[in-house]
XYZ file of C-alpha atoms in Angstrom:
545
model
C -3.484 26.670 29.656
C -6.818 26.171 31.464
C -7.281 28.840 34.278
C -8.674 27.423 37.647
C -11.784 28.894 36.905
C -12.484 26.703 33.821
C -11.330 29.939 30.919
C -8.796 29.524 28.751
C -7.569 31.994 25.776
C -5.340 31.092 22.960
C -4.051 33.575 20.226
C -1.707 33.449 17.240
C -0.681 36.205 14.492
C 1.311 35.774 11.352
C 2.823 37.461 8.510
C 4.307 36.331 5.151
C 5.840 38.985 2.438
C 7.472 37.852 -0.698
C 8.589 39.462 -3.952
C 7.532 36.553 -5.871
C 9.373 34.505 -8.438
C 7.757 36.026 -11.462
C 7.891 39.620 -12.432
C 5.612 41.656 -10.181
C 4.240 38.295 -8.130
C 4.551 40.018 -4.750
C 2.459 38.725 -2.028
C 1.532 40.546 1.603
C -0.721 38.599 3.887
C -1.290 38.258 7.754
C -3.425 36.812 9.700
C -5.128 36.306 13.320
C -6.631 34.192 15.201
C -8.213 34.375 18.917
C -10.091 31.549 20.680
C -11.511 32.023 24.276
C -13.140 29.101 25.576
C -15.097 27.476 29.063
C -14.892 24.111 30.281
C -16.079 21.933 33.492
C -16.895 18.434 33.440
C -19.942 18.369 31.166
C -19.503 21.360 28.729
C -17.083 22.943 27.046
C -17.952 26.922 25.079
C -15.894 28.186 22.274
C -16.026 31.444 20.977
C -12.912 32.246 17.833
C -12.601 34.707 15.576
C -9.905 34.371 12.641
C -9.307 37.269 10.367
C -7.302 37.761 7.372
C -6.009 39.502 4.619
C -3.895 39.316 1.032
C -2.567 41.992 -1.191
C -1.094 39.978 -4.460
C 0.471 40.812 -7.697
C -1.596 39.077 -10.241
C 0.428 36.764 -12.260
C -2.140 33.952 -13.396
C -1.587 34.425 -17.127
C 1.812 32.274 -17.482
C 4.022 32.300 -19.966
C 4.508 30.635 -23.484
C 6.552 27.605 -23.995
C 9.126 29.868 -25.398
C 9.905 32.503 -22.954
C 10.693 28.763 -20.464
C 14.239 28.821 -21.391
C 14.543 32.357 -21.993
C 12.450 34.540 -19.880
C 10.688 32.701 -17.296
C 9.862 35.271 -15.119
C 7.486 37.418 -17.584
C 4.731 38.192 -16.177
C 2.259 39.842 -19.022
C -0.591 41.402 -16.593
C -0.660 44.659 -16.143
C 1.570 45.445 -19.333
C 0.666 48.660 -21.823
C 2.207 50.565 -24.355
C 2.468 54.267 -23.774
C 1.819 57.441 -26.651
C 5.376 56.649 -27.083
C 5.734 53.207 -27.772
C 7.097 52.789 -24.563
C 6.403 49.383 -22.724
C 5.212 50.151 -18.928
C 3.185 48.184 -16.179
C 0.548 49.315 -13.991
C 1.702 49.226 -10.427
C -1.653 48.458 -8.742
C -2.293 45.208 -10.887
C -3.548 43.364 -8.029
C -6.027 40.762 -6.012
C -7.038 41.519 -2.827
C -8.791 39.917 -0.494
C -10.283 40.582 3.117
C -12.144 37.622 5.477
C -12.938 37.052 8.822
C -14.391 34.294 10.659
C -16.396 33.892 13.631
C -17.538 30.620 15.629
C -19.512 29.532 18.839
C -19.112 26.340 19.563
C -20.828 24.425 21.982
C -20.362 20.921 23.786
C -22.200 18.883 25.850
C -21.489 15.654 27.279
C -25.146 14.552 28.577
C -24.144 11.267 30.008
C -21.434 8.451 29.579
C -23.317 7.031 26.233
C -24.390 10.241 24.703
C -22.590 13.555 23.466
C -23.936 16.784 21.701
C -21.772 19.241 19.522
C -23.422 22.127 18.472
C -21.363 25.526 16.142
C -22.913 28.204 14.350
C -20.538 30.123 12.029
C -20.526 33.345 10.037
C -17.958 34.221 7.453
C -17.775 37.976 5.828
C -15.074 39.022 2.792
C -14.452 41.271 0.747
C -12.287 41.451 -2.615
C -11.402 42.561 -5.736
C -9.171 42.533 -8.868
C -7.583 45.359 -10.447
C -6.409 45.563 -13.922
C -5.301 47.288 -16.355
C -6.660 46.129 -19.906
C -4.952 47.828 -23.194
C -6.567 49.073 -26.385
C -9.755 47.409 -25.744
C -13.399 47.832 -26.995
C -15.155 49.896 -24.863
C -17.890 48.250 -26.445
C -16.716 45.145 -24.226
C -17.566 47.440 -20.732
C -21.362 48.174 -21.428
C -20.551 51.554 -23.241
C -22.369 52.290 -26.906
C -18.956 52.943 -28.651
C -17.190 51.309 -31.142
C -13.706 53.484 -29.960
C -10.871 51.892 -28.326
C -9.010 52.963 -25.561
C -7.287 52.060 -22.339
C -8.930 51.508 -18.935
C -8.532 50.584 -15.761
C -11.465 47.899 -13.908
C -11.484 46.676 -10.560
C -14.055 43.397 -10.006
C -15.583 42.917 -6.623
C -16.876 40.432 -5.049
C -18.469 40.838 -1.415
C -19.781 37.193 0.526
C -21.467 36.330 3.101
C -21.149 32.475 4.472
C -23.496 31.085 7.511
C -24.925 28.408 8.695
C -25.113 25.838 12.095
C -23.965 22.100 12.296
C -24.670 19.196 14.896
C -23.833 16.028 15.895
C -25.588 14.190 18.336
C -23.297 10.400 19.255
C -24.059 7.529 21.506
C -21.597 4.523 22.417
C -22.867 1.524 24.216
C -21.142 -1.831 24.177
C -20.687 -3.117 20.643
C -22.147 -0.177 19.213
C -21.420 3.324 17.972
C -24.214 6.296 16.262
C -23.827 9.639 15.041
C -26.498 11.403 13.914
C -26.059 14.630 12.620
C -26.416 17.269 10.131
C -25.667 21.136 8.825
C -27.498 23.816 7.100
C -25.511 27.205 5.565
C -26.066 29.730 3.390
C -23.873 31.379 0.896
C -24.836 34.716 -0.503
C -22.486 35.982 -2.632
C -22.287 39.578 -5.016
C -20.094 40.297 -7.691
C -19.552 43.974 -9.767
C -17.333 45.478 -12.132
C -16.546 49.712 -12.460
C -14.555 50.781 -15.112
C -12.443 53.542 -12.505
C -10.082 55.014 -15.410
C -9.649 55.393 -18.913
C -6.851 57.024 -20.923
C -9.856 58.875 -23.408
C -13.051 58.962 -22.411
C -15.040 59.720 -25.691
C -17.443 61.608 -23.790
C -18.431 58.324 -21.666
C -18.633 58.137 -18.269
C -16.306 57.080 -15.920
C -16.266 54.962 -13.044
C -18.921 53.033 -14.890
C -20.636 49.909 -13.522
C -20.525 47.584 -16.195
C -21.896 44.175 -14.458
C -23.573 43.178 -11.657
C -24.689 39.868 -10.649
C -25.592 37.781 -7.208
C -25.693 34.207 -6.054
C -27.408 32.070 -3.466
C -26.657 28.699 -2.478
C -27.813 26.620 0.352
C -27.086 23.750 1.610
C -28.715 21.658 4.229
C -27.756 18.145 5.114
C -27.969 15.234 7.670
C -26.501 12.394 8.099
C -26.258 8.625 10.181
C -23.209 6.547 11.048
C -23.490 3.125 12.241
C -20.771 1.158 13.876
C -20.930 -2.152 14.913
C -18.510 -4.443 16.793
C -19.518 -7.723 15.318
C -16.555 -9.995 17.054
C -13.712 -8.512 18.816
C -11.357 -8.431 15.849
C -14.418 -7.447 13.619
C -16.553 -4.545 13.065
C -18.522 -3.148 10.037
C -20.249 0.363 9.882
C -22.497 2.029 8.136
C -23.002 5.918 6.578
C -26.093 7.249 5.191
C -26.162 10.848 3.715
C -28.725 13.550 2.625
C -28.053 16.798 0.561
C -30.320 19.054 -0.718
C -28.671 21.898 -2.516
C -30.099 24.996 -4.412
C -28.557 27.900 -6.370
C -30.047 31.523 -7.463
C -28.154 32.951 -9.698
C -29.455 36.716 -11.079
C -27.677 39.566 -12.720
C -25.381 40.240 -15.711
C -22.110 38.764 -16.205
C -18.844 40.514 -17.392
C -18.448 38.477 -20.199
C -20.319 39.446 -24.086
C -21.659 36.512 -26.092
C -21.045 35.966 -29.882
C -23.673 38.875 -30.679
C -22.333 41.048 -28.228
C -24.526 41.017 -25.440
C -24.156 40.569 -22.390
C -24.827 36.927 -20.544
C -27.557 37.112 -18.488
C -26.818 34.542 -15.472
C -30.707 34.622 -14.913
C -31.039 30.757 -13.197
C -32.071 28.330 -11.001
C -31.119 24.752 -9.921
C -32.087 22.094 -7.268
C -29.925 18.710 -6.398
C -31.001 16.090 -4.473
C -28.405 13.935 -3.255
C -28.029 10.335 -1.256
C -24.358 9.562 -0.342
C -24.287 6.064 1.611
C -21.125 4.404 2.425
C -20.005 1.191 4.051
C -17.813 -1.266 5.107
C -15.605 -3.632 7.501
C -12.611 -3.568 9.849
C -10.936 -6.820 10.484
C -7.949 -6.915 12.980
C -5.300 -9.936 11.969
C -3.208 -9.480 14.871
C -2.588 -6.428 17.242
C -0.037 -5.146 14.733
C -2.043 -6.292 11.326
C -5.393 -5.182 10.083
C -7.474 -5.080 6.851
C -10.204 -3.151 5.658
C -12.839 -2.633 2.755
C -15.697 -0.133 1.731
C -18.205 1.111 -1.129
C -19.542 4.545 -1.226
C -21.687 6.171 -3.388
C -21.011 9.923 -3.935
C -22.216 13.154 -5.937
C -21.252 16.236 -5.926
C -23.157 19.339 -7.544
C -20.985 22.045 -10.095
C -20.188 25.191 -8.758
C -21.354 28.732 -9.524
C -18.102 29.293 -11.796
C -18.739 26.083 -13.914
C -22.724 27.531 -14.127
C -21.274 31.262 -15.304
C -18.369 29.793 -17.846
C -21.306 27.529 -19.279
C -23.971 30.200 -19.873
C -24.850 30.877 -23.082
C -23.443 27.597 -24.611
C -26.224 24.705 -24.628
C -23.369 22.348 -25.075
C -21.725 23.158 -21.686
C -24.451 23.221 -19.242
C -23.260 21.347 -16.059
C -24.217 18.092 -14.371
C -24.069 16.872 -11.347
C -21.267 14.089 -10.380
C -21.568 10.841 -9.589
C -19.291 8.484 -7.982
C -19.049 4.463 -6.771
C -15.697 4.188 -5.125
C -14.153 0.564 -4.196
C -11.648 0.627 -1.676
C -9.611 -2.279 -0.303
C -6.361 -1.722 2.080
C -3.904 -3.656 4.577
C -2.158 -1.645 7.107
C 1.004 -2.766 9.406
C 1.631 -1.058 12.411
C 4.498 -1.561 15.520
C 6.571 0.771 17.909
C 8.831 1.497 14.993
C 7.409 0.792 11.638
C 4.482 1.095 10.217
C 3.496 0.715 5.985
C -0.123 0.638 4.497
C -1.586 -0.264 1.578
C -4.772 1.159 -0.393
C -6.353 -0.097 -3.846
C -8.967 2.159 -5.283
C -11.267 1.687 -8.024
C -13.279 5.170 -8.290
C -16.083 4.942 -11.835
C -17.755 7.975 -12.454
C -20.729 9.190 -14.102
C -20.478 12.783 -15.877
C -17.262 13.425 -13.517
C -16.086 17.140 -13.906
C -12.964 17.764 -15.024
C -10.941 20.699 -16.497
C -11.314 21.129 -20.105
C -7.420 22.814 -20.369
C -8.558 26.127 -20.370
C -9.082 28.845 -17.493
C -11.003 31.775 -17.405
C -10.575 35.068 -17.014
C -9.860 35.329 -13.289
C -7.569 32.419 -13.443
C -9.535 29.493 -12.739
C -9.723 26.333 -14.595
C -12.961 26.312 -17.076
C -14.431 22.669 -16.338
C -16.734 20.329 -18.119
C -18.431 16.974 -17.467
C -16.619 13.985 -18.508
C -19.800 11.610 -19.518
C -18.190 8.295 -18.290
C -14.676 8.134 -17.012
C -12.645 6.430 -14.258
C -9.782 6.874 -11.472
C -7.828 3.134 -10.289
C -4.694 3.231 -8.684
C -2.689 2.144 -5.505
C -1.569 4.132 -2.194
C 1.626 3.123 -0.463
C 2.698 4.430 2.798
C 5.554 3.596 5.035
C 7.073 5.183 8.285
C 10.055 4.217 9.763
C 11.998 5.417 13.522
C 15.136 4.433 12.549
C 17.079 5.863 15.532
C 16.117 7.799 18.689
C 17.022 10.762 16.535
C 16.199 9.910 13.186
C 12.913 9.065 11.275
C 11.946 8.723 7.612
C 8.469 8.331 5.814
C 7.090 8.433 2.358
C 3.914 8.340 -0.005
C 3.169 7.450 -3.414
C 0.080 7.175 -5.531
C 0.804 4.882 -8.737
C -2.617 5.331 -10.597
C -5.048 5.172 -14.148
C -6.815 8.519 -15.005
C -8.831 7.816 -17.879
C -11.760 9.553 -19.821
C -14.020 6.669 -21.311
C -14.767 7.640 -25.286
C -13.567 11.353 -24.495
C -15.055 13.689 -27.724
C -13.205 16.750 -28.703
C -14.158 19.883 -29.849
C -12.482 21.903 -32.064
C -12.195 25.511 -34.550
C -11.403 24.422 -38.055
C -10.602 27.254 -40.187
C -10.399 26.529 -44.076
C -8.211 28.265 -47.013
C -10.071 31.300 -46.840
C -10.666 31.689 -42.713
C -14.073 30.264 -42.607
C -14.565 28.697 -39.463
C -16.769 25.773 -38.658
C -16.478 23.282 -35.422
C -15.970 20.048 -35.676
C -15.861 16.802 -33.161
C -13.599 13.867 -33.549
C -13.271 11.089 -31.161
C -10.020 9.778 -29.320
C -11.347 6.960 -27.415
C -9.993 6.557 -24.051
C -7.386 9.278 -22.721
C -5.694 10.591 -19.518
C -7.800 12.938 -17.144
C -5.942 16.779 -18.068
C -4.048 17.645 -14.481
C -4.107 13.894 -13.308
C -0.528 12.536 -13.345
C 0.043 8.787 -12.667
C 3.186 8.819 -10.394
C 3.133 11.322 -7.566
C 5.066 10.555 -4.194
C 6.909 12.482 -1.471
C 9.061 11.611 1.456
C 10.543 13.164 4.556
C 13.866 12.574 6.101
C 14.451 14.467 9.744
C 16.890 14.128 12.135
C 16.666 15.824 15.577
C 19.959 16.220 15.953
C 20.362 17.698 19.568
C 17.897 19.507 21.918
C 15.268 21.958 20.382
C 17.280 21.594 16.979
C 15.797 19.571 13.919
C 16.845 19.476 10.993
C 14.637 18.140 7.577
C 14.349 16.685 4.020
C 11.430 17.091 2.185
C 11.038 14.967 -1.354
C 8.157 15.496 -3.745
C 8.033 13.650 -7.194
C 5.517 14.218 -9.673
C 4.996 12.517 -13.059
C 4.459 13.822 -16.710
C 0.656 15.190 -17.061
C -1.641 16.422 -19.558
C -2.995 19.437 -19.426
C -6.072 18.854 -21.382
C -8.003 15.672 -22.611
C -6.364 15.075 -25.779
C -3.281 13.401 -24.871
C -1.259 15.394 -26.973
C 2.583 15.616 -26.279
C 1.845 19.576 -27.051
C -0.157 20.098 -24.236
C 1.847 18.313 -21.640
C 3.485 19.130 -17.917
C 7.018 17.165 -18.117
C 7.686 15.486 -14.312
C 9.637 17.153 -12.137
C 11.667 15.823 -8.711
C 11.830 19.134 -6.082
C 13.863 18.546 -2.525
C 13.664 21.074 0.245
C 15.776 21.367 3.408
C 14.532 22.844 6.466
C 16.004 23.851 9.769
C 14.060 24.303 13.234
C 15.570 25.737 16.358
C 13.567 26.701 19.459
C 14.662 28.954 22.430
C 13.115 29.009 25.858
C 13.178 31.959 27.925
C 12.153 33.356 31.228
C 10.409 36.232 29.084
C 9.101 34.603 26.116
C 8.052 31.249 26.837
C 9.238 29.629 23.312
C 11.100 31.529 20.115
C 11.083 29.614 17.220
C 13.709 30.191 14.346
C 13.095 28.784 10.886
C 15.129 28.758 7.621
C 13.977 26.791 4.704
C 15.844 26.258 1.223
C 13.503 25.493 -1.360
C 14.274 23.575 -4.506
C 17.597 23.003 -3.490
C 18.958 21.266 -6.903
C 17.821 24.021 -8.711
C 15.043 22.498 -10.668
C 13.270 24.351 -13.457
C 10.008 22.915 -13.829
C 6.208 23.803 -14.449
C 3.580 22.708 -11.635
C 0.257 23.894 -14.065
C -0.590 24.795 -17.484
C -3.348 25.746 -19.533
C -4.206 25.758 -23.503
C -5.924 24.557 -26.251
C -6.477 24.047 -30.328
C -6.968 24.699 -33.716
C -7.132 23.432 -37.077
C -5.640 24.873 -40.594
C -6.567 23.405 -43.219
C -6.068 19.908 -41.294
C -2.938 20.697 -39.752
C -3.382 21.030 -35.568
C -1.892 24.219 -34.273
C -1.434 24.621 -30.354
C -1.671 27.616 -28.267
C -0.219 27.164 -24.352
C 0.853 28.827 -21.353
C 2.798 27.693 -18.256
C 3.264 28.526 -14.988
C 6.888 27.876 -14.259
C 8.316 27.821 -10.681
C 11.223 29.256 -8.615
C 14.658 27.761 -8.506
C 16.512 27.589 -5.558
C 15.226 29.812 -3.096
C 15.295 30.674 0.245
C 12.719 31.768 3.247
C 13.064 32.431 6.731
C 10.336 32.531 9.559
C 9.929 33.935 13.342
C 7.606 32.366 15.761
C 7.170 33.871 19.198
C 5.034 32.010 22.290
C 4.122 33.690 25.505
C-alpha cells in the first residue's frame, strides 16, 4: 500500500524448474521484480528493476515423423558417438540467458486538461548456446584443415537496449489528443569460441571463429485525435512516424557455397507512415458498433537480414499492410458477445518459408502479395453467482497470392539444378483457419476456484506449398486448474496451485519445420516436429506479505 508519506514499494520473486517432456528439455528460471514509487496529487515517480535468468536444455531440433508414434521424446542435440561406438550426450547442451531491466518513470498531471508521462529504460543481457557438434569440418570453425573431429562451441550474444518515451494528452469537452513519441537504441554483439575438441591437429583451442555486431534505432512520434461528434458518436484519428536504421558489421558463423565466411557488412534505412482511423457509434447503452482503416509497415529483423546474406534472391523487404476492420459488440451485467470482421491485404508480407535456422528460429521470406480475412467471435457469460464461462474463436483465410516455389532437382546422375514452379494461391505456413479457446470456472466456496481451460486449433501447413506432407494435424487440449488462498496473521495471503495439463491425454504437435526435393520428378520430403506432453501435472506456491 501507499505509506502516509506518499512511498510505496512492491516486490515479487518466482521460480519454475521442470525436467521437460523431451529427453534432456530441462528448464531452471527465476525471476525478480522490485518497484518503489512516489505519489501526491500532481506526480507520481517510479523507479523498477526486473531481473532474470534461464538455464535450458536445448531441444529445438524435433523429431521425424517416425519417431511420433514410437519415440517421441528423442531429443537429438547434444548426441555423439564415442571411440567405442558408444552413443552418449553432452550434459552441458544448453541456452542460457541473463537480463535485467531498469525503469524511471515519471508522471505529471499539469492541470485538469493536460497530462505528461515521461520513462527512460535500459535493458542489459547476456547469453549463450552450448553445443556439442560431432565429426564436423573444422574447416566449418575458421581453422585451415580439411580434418574432422569433435568440438565443443558456445555462441554469445551480449545486448544492450535503451531508449526514452513520452506522451503528452489533453481532454477538453468533445475532444481528446495525444501526442507522443519514443527513441531507443539496440546494440547488440554476437561471438562464437570453439572451447573443446576431441583432436586438435595442432590447432588452437578456444578459438574465436565469428564475430559480428548490430545497431538499430528507432525513433518515433506519433498523434491521436478523438472527437465526440454527437453523444452516441465519435471518430478518431492516428498518425504515425518511424524512422528505423540498422548497422550490421562482422562475420557470421555460417560458410557460403565457396566456403567463406558471410560477411554481414550492411546498412539499411526505413521510413515509415502508419495512420489509422475510424468511428464509434453507440446503438443503445448496451449495443455499439465500430469501424477503422490503418495503414501499417513493419521493417525485417536482423535474423531475416543474416539468413538472407549471401543469397540475392532473399534479401528482405519491408511490410506493408491496409487492414479493414468492422465489429458489433453487446454488453450487460451478465453477458456480453462481440463480433470482429477483418480484411488485412499485404504487400511483400513476411512469412516463414518452413525452415528454421540454426539456433531454432524460423528462416522467413517476403510473400510478394498475400492476404489475411477472417472473423472474431467472443462471448462471456455469469451464469451463476459462482459460475462463469467465456470463449474465443478466430474462423479465418490465410492465403499467399501466386506463391512461387523453389526447389533442388537432382537428375539420374546427382546433378543438381533449381527450379521454380508456381502453385497459385495457397495457405500462409503456421496460419491455421480454426483456432478457439474457452474457460469454464466455478468459485466454488471462499478463496477456492476451481477451472477449465479449452484450446482448439485447426490443421496447418507448415510451409507454403500446401502439401499434406508438410502439415500440423489439429489438435483439442483441456486443462484443469485448482486455486486455493490462505490468509494469515503472518503471511498476509498463501496461494496454492495445482494444474493438470492435457488432461485427455492428447498427442499432438504445436510446430514443425521442413522442406523439399526432387528425384528425377518424384517430390521427396524431409520434416521434423515438435511434439508435446501428455497428461501432465504442475504445482505452484505463491506467498504475499
Amino acid at each position: 500500500g501507499i505509506m502516509d508519506n506518499g512511498f510505496s514499494f512492491d516486490m515479487r520473486m518466482s521460480k519454475l524448474d521442470t525436467d521437460g517432456y523431451v529427453d534432456r528439455s530441462h528448464a531452471d528460471n527465476y525471476s525478480f521484480y522490485m518497484s518503489g514509487a512516489w505519489r501526491n496529487n500532481k506526480n507520481l515517480v517510479r523507479a523498477n528493476i526486473i531481473h532474470g535468468k534461464q538455464l535450458t536444455g536445448l531441444s529445438y531440433y524435433g523429431v521425424v515423423a517416425d519417431s511420433l508414434e514410437t519415440n517421441r521424446k528423442y531429443n537429438e542435440s547434444g548426441e555423439y558417438y564415442d571411440k567405442n561406438g558408444v552413443r552418449r550426450y553432452y550434459e552441458d547442451e544448453s541456452s542460457y540467458y541473463l537480463q535485467t531491466h531498469y525503469h524511471l518513470i515519471y508522471s505529471r498531471e499539469i492541470n485538469s486538461h493536460w497530462n505528461l508521462n515521461t520513462a527512460l529504460h535500459y535493458t542489459n543481457g547476456f547469453g549463450y548456446y552450448e553445443q556439442y557438434r560431432y565429426n564436423k569440418k573444422l574447416l566449418t570453425y575458421g581453422y585451415n584443415s580439411s580434418n574432422k573431429t569433435d568440438l565443443v562451441t558456445r555462441k554469445n550474444m551480449l545486448n544492450d537496449f535503451y531508449g526514452i518515451s513520452y506522451s503528452l494528452s489533453y481532454s477538453k469537452n468533445k475532444i481528446n489528443a495525444v501526442f507522443g513519441g519514443a527513441t531507443n537504441q539496440y546494440d547488440g554483439h554476437h561471438y562464437g569460441n570453439v572451447v573443446w575438441m576431441l583432436e586438435a591437429f595442432d590447432n588452437e583451442v578456444n578459438k574465436e571463429y565469428y564475430r559480428n555486431s548490430g545497431l538499430k534505432n528507432d525513433i518515433s512520434n506519433f498523434l491521436k485525435l478523438d472527437y465526440a461528434v454527437l453523444s452516441n458518436l465519435s471518430i478518431y484519428a492516428d498518425i504515425q512516424h518511424r524512422y528505423i536504421t540498422y548497422k550490421m558489421q562482422g562475420r557470421d558463423d555460417k560458410l557460403l557455397p565457396d566456403n567463406t565466411q558471410k560477411v554481414l557488412d550492411q546498412e539499411h534505412q526505413f521510413n515509415f507512415i502508419n495512420p489509422k482511423a475510424g468511428a464509434f457509434y453507440d446503438i443503445n447503452d448496451n449495443m455499439n458498433v465500430y469501424a477503422s482503416f490503418a495503414i501499417g509497415n513493419r521493417e525485417p529483423t536482423r535474423t531475416h537480414f543474416k539468413d538472407a546474406t549471401g543469397d540475392s534472391n532473399l534479401q528482405p523487404k519491408p511490410e506493408k499492410l491496409y487492414d479493414y476492420e468492422l465489429g458489433w459488440r453487446f454488453n450487460n451485467a451478465k453477458f456480453l458477445s462481440a463480433v470482429n470482421l477483418y480484411y488485412m491485404d499485404y504487400i511483400d508480407q513476411i512469412i516463414p518459408t518452413g525452415e528454421k535456422n540454426s539456433v531454432g528460429y524460423d528462416i522467413m521470406t517476403n510473400a510478394p502479395e498475400s492476404y489475411r480475412m477472417g472473423v472474431e467471435l467472443s462471448v462471456a457469460w455469469q451464469i451463476l453467482k459462482t459460475l462463469s464461462f467465456s470463449a474465443n474463436t478466430t474462423l479465418s483465410r490465410n492465403k499467399i497470392r501466386n506463391y512461387t516455389q523453389w526447389a533442388s532437382f537432382y537428375d539420374e546422375s546427382w546433378n543438381e539444378t533449381y527450379i521454380s514452379y508456381n502453385l497459385g494461391e495457397t495457405d500462409i505456413a503456421l496460419s491455421p483457419s480454426i483456432i478457439g479457446a474457452g474457460v469454464l470456472q466455478w468459485n466454488a466456496f471462499k478463496n477456492f476456484t476451481a477451472s477449465l481451460t479449452s484450446k482448439y486449433v485447426g490443421e496447418q501447413y507448415f510451409d507454403n506449398t500446401m502439401s499434406n506432407d508438410r502439415k500440423l494435424d489439429a489438435y483439442f487440449v483441456n486443462n484443469i486448474q485448482f486455486d486455493y488462498l490462505i490468509e494469515t496473521k503472518l503471511i498476509k495471503e498463501i496461494g496454492l496451485r495445482f494444474t493438470i495439463n492435457n488432461i485427455f491425454d492428447v498427442k499432438y504437435s504445436n510446430d514443425a519445420y521442413g522442406g523439399m526435393w526432387f528425384e528425377q520428378n518424384i517430390e521427396k520430403t524431409w520434416a521434423y516436429y515438435f511434439p508435446q506432453a501428455g497428461i501432465n501435472f504442475m504445482g505452484g506456491l505463491s506467498l504475499k506479505f
